[in-house]
PDB file of C-alpha atoms and ligand atoms in Angstrom:
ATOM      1  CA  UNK A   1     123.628  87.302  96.838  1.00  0.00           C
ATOM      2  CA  UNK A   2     123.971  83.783  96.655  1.00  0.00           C
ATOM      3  CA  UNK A   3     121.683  82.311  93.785  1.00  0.00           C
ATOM      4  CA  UNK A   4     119.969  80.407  96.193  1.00  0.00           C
ATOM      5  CA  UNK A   5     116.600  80.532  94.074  1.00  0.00           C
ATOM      6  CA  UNK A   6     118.094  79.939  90.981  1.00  0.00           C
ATOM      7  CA  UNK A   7     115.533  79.058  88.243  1.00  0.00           C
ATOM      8  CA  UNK A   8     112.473  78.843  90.830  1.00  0.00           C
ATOM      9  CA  UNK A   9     109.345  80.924  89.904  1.00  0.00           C
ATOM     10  CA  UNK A  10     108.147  83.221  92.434  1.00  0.00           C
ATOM     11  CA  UNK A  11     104.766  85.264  92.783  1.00  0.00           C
ATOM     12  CA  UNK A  12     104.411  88.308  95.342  1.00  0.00           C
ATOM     13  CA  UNK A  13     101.223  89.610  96.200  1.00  0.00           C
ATOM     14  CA  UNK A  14     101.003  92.695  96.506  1.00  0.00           C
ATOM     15  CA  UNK A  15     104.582  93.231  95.652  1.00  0.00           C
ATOM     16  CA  UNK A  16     104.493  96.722  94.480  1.00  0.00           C
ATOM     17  CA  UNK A  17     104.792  98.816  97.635  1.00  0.00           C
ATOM     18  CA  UNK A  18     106.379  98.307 100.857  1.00  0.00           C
ATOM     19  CA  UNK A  19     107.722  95.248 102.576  1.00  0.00           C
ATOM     20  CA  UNK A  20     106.435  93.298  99.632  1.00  0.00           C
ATOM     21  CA  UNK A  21     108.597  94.936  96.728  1.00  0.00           C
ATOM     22  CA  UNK A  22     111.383  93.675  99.163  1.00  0.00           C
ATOM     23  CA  UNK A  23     110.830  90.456  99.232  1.00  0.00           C
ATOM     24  CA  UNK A  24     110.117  91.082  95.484  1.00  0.00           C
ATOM     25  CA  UNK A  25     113.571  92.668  94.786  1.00  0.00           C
ATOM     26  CA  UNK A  26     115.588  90.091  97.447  1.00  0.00           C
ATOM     27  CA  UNK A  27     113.413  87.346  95.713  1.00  0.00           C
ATOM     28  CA  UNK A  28     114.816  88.483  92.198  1.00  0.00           C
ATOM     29  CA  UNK A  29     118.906  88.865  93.901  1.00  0.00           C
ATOM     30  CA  UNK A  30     118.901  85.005  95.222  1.00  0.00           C
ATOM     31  CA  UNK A  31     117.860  84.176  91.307  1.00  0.00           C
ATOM     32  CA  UNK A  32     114.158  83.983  91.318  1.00  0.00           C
ATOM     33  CA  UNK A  33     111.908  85.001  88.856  1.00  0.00           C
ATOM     34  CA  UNK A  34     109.179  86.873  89.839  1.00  0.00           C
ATOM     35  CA  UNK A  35     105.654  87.896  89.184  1.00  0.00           C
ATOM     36  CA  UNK A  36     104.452  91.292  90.838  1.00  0.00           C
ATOM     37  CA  UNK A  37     100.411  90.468  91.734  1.00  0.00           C
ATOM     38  CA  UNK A  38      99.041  93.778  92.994  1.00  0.00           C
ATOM     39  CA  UNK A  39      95.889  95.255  93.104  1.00  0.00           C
ATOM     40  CA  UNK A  40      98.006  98.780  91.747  1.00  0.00           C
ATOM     41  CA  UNK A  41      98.571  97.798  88.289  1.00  0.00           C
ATOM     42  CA  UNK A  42     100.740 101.082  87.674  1.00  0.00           C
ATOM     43  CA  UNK A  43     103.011  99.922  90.858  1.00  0.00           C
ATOM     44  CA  UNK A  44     102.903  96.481  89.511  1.00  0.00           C
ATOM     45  CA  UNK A  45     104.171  97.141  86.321  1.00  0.00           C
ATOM     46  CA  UNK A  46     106.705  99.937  87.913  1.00  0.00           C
ATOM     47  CA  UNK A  47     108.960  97.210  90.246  1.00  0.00           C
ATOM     48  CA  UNK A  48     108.596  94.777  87.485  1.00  0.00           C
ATOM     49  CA  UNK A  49     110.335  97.408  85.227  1.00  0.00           C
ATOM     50  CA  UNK A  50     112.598  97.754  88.071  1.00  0.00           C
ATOM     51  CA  UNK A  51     113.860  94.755  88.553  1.00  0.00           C
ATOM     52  CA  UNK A  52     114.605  93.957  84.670  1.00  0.00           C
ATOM     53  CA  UNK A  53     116.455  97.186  84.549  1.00  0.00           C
ATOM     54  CA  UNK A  54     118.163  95.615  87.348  1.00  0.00           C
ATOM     55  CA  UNK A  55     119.107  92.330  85.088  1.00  0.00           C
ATOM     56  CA  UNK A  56     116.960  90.077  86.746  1.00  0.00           C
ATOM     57  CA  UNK A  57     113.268  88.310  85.099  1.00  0.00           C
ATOM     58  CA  UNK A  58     110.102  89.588  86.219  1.00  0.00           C
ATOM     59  CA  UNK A  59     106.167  90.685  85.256  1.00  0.00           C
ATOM     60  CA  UNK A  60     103.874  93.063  87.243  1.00  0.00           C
ATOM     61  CA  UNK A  61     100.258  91.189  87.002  1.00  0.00           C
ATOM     62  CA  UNK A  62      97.738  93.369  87.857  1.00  0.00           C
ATOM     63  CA  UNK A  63      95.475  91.199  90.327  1.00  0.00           C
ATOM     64  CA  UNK A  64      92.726  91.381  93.326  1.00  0.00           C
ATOM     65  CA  UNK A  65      93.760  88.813  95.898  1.00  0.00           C
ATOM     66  CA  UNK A  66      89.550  88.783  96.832  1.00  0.00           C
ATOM     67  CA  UNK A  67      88.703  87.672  93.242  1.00  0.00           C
ATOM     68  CA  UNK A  68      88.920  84.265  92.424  1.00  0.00           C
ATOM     69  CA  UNK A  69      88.717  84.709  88.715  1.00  0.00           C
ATOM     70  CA  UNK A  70      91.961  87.268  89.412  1.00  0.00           C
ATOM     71  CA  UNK A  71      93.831  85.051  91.629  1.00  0.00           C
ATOM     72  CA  UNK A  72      93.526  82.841  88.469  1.00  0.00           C
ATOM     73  CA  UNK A  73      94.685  84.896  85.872  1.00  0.00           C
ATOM     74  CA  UNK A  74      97.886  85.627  88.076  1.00  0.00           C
ATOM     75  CA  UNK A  75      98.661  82.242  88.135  1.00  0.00           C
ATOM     76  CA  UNK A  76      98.263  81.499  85.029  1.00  0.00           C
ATOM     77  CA  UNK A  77     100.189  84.437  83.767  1.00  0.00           C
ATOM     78  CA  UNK A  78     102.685  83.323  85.734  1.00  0.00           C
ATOM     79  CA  UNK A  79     103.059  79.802  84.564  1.00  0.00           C
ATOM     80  CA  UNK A  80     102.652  81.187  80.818  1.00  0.00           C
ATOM     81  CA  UNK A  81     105.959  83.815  81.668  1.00  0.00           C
ATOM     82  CA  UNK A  82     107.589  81.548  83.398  1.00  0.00           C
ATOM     83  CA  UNK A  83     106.744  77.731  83.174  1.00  0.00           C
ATOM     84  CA  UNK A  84     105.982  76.772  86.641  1.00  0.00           C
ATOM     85  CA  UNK A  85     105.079  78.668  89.967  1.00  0.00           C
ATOM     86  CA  UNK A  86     107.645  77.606  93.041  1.00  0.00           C
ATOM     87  CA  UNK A  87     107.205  80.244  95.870  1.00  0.00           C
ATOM     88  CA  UNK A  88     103.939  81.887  96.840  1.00  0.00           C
ATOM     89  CA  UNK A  89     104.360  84.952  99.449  1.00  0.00           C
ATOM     90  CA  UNK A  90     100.739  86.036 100.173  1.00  0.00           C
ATOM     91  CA  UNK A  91     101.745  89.864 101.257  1.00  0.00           C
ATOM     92  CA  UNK A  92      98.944  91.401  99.983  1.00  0.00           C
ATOM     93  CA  UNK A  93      96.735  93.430 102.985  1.00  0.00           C
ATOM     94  CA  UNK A  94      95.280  96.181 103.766  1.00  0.00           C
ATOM     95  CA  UNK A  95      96.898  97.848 105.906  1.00  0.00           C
ATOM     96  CA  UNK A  96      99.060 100.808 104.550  1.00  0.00           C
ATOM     97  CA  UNK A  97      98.635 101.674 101.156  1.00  0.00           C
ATOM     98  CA  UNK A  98      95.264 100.489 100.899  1.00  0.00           C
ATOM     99  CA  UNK A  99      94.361 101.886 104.059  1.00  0.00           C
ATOM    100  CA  UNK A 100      92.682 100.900 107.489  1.00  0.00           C
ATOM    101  CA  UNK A 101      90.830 102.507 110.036  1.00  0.00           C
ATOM    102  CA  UNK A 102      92.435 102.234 113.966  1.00  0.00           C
ATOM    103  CA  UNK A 103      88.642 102.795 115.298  1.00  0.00           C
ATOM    104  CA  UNK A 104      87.857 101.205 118.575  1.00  0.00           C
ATOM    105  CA  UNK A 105      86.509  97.532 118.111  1.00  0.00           C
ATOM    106  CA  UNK A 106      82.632  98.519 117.856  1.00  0.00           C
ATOM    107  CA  UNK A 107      83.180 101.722 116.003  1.00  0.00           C
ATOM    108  CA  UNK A 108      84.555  99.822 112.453  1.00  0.00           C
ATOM    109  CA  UNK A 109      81.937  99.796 109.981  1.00  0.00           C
ATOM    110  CA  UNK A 110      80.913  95.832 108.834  1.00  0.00           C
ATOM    111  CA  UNK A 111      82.228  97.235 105.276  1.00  0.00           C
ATOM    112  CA  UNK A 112      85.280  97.433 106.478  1.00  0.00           C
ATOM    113  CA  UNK A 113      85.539  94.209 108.600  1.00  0.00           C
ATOM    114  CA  UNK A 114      84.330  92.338 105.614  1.00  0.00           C
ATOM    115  CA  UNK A 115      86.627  93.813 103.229  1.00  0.00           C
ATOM    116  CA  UNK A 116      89.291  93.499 105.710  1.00  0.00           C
ATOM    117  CA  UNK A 117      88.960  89.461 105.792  1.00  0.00           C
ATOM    118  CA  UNK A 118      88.033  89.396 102.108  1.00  0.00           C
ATOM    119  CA  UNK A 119      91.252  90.551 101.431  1.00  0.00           C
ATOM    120  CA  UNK A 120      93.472  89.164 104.221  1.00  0.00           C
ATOM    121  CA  UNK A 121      92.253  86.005 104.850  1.00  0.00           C
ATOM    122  CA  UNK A 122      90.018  85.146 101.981  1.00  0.00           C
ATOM    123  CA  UNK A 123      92.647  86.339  99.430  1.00  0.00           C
ATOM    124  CA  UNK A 124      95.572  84.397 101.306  1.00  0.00           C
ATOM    125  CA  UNK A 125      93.181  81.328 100.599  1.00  0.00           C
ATOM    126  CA  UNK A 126      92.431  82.204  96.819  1.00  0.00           C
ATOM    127  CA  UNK A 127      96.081  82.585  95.848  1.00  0.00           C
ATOM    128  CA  UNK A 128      97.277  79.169  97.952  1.00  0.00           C
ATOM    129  CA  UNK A 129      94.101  77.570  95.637  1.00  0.00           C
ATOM    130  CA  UNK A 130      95.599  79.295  92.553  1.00  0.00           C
ATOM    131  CA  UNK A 131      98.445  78.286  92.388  1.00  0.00           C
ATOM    132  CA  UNK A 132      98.955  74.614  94.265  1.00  0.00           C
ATOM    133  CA  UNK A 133      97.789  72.853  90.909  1.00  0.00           C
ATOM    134  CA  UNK A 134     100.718  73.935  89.315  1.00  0.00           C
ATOM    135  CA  UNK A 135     102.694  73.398  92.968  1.00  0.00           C
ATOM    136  CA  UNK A 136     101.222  69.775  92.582  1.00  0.00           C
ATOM    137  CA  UNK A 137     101.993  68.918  88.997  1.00  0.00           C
ATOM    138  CA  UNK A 138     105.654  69.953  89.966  1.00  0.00           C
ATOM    139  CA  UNK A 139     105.868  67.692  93.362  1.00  0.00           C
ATOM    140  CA  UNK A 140     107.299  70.830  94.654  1.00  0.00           C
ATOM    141  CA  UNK A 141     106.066  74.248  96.064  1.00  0.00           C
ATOM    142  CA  UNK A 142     106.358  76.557  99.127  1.00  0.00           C
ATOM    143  CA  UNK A 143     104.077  78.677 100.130  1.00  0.00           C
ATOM    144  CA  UNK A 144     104.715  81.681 102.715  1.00  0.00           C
ATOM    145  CA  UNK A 145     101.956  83.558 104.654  1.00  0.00           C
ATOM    146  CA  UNK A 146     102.242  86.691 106.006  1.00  0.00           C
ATOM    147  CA  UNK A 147     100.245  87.085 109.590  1.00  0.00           C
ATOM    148  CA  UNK A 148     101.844  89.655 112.409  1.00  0.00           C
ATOM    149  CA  UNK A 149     103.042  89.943 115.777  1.00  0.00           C
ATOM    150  CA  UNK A 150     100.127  91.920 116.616  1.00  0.00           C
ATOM    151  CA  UNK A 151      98.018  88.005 115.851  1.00  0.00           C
ATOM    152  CA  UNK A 152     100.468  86.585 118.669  1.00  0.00           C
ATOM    153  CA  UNK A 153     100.342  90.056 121.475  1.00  0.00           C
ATOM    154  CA  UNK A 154      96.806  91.483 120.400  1.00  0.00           C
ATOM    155  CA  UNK A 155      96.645  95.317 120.179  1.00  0.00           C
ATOM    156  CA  UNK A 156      95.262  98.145 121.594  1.00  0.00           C
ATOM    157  CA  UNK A 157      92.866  99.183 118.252  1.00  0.00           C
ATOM    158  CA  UNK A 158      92.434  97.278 114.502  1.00  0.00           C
ATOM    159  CA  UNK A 159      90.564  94.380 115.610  1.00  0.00           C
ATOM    160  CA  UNK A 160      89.376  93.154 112.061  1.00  0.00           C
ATOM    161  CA  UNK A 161      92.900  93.502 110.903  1.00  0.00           C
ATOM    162  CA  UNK A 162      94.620  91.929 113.752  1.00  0.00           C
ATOM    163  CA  UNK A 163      91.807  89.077 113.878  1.00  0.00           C
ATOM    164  CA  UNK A 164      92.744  88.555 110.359  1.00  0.00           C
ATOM    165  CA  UNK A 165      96.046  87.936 111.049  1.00  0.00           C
ATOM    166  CA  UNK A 166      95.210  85.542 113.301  1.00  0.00           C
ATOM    167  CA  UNK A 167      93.039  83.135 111.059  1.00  0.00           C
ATOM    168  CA  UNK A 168      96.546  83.259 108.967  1.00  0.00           C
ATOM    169  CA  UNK A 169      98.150  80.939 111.547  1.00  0.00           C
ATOM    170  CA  UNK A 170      95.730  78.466 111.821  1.00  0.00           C
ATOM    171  CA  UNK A 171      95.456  78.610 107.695  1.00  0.00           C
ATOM    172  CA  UNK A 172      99.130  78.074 107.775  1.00  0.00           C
ATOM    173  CA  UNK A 173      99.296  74.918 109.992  1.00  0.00           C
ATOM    174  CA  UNK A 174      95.914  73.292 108.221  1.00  0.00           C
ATOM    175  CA  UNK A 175      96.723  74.047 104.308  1.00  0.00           C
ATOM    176  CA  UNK A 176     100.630  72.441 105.661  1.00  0.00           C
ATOM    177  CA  UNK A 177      98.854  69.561 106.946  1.00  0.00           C
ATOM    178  CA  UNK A 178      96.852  69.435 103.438  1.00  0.00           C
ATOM    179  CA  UNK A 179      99.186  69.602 101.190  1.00  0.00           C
ATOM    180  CA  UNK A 180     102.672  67.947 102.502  1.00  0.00           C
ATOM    181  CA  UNK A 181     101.952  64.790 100.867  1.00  0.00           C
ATOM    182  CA  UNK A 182     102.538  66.714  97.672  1.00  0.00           C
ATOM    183  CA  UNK A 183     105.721  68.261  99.280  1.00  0.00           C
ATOM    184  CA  UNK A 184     104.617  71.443  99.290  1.00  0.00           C
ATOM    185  CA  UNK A 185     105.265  73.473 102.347  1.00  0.00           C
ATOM    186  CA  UNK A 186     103.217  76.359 104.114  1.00  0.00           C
ATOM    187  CA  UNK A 187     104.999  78.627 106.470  1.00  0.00           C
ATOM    188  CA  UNK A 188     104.248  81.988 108.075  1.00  0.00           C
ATOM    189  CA  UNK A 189     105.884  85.007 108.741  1.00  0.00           C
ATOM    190  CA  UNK A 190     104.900  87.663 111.571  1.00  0.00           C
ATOM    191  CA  UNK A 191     106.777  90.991 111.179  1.00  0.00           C
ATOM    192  CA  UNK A 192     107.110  93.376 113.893  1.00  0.00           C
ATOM    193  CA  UNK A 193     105.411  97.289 113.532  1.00  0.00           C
ATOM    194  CA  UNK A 194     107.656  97.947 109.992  1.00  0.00           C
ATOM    195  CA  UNK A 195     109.032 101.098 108.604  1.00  0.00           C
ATOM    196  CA  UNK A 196     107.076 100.477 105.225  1.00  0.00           C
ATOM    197  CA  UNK A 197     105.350 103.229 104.211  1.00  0.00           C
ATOM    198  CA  UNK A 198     106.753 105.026 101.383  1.00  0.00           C
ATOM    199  CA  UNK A 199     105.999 108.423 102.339  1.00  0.00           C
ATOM    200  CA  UNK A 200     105.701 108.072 106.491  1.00  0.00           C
ATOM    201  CA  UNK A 201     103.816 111.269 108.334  1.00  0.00           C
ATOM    202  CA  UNK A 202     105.123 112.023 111.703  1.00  0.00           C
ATOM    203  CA  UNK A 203     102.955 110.029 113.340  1.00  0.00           C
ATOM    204  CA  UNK A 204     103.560 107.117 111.787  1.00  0.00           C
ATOM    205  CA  UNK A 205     107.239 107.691 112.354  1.00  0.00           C
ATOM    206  CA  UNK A 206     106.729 108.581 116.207  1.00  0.00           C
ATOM    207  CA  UNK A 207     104.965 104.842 116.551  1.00  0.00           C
ATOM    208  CA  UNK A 208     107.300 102.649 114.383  1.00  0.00           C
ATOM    209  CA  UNK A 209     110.094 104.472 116.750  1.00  0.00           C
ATOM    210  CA  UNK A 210     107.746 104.163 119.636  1.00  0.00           C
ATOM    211  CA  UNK A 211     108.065 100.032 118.874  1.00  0.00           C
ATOM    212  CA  UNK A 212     111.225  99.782 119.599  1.00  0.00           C
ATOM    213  CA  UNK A 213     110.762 100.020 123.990  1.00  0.00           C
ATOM    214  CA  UNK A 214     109.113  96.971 123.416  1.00  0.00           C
ATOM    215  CA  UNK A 215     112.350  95.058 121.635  1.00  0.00           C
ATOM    216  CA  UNK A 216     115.139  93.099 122.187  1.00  0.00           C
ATOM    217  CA  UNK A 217     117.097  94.553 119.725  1.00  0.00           C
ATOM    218  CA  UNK A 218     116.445  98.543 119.928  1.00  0.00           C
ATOM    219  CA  UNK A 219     115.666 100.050 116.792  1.00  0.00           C
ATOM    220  CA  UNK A 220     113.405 100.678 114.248  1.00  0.00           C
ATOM    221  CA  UNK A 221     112.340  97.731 111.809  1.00  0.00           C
ATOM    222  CA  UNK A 222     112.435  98.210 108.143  1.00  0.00           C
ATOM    223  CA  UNK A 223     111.567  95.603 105.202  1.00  0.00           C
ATOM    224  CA  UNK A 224     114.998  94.249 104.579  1.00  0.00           C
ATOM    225  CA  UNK A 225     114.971  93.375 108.536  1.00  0.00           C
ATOM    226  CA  UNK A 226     112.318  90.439 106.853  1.00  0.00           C
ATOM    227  CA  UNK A 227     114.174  89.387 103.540  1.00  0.00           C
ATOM    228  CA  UNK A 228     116.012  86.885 104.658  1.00  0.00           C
ATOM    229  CA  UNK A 229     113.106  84.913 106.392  1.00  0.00           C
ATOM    230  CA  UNK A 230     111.417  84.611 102.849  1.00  0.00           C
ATOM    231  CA  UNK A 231     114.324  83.183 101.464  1.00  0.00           C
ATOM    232  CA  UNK A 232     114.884  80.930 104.277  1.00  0.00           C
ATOM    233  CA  UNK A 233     110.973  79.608 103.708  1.00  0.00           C
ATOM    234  CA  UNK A 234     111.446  80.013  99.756  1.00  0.00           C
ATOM    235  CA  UNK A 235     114.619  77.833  99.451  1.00  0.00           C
ATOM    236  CA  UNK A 236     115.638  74.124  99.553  1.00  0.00           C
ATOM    237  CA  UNK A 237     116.751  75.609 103.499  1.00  0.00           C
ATOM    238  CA  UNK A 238     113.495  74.914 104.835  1.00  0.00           C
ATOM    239  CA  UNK A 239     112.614  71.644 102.533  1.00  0.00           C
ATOM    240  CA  UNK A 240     111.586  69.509 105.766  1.00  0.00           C
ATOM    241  CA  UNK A 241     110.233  72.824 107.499  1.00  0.00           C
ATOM    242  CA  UNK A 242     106.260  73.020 107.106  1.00  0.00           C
ATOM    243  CA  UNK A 243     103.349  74.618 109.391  1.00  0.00           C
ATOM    244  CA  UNK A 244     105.749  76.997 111.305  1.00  0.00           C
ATOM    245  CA  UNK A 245     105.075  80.877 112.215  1.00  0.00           C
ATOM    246  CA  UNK A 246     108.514  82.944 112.312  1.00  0.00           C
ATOM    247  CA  UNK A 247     108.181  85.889 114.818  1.00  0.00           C
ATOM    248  CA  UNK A 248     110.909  88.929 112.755  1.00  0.00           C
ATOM    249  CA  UNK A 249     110.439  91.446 115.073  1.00  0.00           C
ATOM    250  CA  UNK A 250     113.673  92.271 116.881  1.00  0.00           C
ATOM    251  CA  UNK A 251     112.522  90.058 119.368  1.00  0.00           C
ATOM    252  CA  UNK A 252     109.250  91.911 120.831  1.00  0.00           C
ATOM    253  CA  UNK A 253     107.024  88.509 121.246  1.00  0.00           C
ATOM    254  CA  UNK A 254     108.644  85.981 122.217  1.00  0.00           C
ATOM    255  CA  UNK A 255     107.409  82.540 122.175  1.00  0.00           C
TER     256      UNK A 255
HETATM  257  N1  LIG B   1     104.426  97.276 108.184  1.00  0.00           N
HETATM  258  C1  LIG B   1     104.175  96.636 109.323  1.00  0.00           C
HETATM  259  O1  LIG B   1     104.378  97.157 110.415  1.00  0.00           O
HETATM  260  C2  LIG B   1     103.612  95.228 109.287  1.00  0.00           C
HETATM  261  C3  LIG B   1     103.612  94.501 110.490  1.00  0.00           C
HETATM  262  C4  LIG B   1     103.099  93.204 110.485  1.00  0.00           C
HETATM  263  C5  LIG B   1     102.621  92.648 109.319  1.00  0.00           C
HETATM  264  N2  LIG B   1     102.630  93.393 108.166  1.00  0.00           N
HETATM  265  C6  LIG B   1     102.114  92.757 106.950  1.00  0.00           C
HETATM  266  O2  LIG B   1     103.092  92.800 105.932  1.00  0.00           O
HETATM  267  C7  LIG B   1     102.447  92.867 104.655  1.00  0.00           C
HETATM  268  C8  LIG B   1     102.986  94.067 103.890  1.00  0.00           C
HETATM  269  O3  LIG B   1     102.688  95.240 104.610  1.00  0.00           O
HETATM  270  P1  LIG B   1     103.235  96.689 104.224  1.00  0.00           P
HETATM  271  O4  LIG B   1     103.650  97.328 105.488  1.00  0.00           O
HETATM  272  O5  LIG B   1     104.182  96.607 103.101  1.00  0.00           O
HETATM  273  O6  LIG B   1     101.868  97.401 103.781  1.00  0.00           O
HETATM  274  P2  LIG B   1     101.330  97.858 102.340  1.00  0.00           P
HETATM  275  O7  LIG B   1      99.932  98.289 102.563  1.00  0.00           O
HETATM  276  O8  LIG B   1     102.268  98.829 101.733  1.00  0.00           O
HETATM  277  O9  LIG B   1     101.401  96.514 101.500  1.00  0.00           O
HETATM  278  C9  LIG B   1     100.285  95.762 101.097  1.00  0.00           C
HETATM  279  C10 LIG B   1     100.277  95.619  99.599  1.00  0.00           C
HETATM  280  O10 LIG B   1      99.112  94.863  99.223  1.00  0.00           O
HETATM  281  C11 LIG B   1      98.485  95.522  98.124  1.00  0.00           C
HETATM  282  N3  LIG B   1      97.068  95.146  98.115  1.00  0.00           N
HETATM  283  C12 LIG B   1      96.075  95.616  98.908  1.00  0.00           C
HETATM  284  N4  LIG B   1      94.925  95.028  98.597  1.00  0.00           N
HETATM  285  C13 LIG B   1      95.181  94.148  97.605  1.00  0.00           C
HETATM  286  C14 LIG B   1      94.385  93.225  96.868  1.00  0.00           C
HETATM  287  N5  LIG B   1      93.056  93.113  97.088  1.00  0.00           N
HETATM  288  N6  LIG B   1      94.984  92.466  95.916  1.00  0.00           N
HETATM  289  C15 LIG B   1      96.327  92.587  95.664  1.00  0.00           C
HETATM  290  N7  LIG B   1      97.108  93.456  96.312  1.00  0.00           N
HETATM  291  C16 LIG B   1      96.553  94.215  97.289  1.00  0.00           C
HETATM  292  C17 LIG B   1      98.731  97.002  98.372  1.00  0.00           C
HETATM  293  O11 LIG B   1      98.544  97.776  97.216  1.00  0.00           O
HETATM  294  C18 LIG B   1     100.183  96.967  98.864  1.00  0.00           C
HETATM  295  O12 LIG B   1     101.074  96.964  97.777  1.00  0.00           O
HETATM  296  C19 LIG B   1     100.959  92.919 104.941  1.00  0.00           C
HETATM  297  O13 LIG B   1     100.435  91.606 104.885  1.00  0.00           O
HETATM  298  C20 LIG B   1     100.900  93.442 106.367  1.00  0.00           C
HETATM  299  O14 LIG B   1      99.725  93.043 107.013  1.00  0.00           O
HETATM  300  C21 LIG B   1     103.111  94.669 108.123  1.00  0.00           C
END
């Protein structure tokens, strides 16, 4: 790797399964260090062990993206670690390991919807509030979002999750408008359907495979397939880059 994120500060949310423990551990390779914010403390603390085995600087922070007071203690644990906080990824969701229902749009229970934008879009806000004090006091931050194809090409069930992802675009392109003037910049990414599960059933496997008809680039997606995006929107790369939505999806939607 190329140390492009040498001495910068990073937090993941929700960094201790899936597509977020690779940004985490890609993250960690280009030189960051990195705080682990998930709502599974054991995970958490299991990737931050990880990667300091692995030689690089990290802390597993046990936090709930839909509490403020949480969102707060991760960012202040992180500044305490580490000394400053330069890369947000909001990751955290539900969506696999903390799962969601695929119930037809008037069959979800309002439970679930409102826990479903607590955590998506209400937690992607919490964390950006968290944490761009610190971003400001610096004169220097970037902040990545993570929406979905599925915001830009709708779906055929998981409205409250895909209408979730949606509101991520237009909180990318507002909190970017907000706060450039202290040159910090908000991007989005929107993976494709991911390989991420840890432990896949068949079915699962059958539609991740099933996504790839729809692609450019025929074959199944997996989290590294998104690395590279992060780093792009974490580094000096993508310093005059703000308010943008990057489609990694083997080129299924394009726009
Ligand atoms: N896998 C895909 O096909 C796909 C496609 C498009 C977008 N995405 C998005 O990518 C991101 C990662 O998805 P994934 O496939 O790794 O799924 P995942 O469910 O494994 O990852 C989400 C992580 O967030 C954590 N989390 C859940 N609620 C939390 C909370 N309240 N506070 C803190 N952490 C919490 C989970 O424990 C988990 O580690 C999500 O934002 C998801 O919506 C995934």
């Amino acid at each position: 790797m190329n140390d492009r994120l040498k001495g910068r500060v990073a937090i993941v949310t929700g960094g201790g399964h899936g597509i977020g423990k690779a940004y985490a551990t890609r993250l960690a390779a280009e030189g960051a260090k990195i705080v682990i914010a998930e709502i599974d403390e054991k995970a958490a603390l299991a990737v931050a062990a990880e990667l300091v085995a692995a030689g690089y600087e990290a802390i597993g922070v046990r936090t709930d993206v839909a509490n403020a007071d949480s969102v707060a203690q991760m960012a202040a644990a992180a500044v305490a670690h580490f000394g400053r906080i330069d890369v947000l990824v909001n990751n955290a969701a539900i969506f696999a390991t903390v799962p969601m229902s695929r119930s037809p749009f008037d069959q979800i229970s309002i439970d679930e919807w409102d826990r479903m934008m607590s955590v998506n879009l209400k937690g992607t806000w919490l964390a950006s509030c968290a944490v761009v004090p610190q971003m400001r006091a610096q004169g220097y931050g970037k902040i990545i979002n993570i929406s979905s194809g599925t915001a830009l090409k709708g779906s055929p069930s998981r409205i409250h999750y895909v209408t979730s992802k949606a509101g991520i675009l237009g909180f990318t392109k507002t909190l970017a408008n907000e706060v450039g003037k202290d040159n910090i910049c908000v991007n989005c990414v929107a993976p494709g359907s991911t390989l991420s599960e840890e432990n896949p059933d068949e079915d699962i496997i059958k539609m991740r495979n099933q996504a790839m008809s729809t692609r450019a680039l025929k074959r199944v997606q997996s989290p590294d397939d998104l690395t590279g995006a992060i780093v792009f929107f974490a580094s000096a790369d993508s310093d005059f880059i703000t308010g943008q939505t990057l489609v990694v999806d083997g080129g299924s939607c394009l726009h």
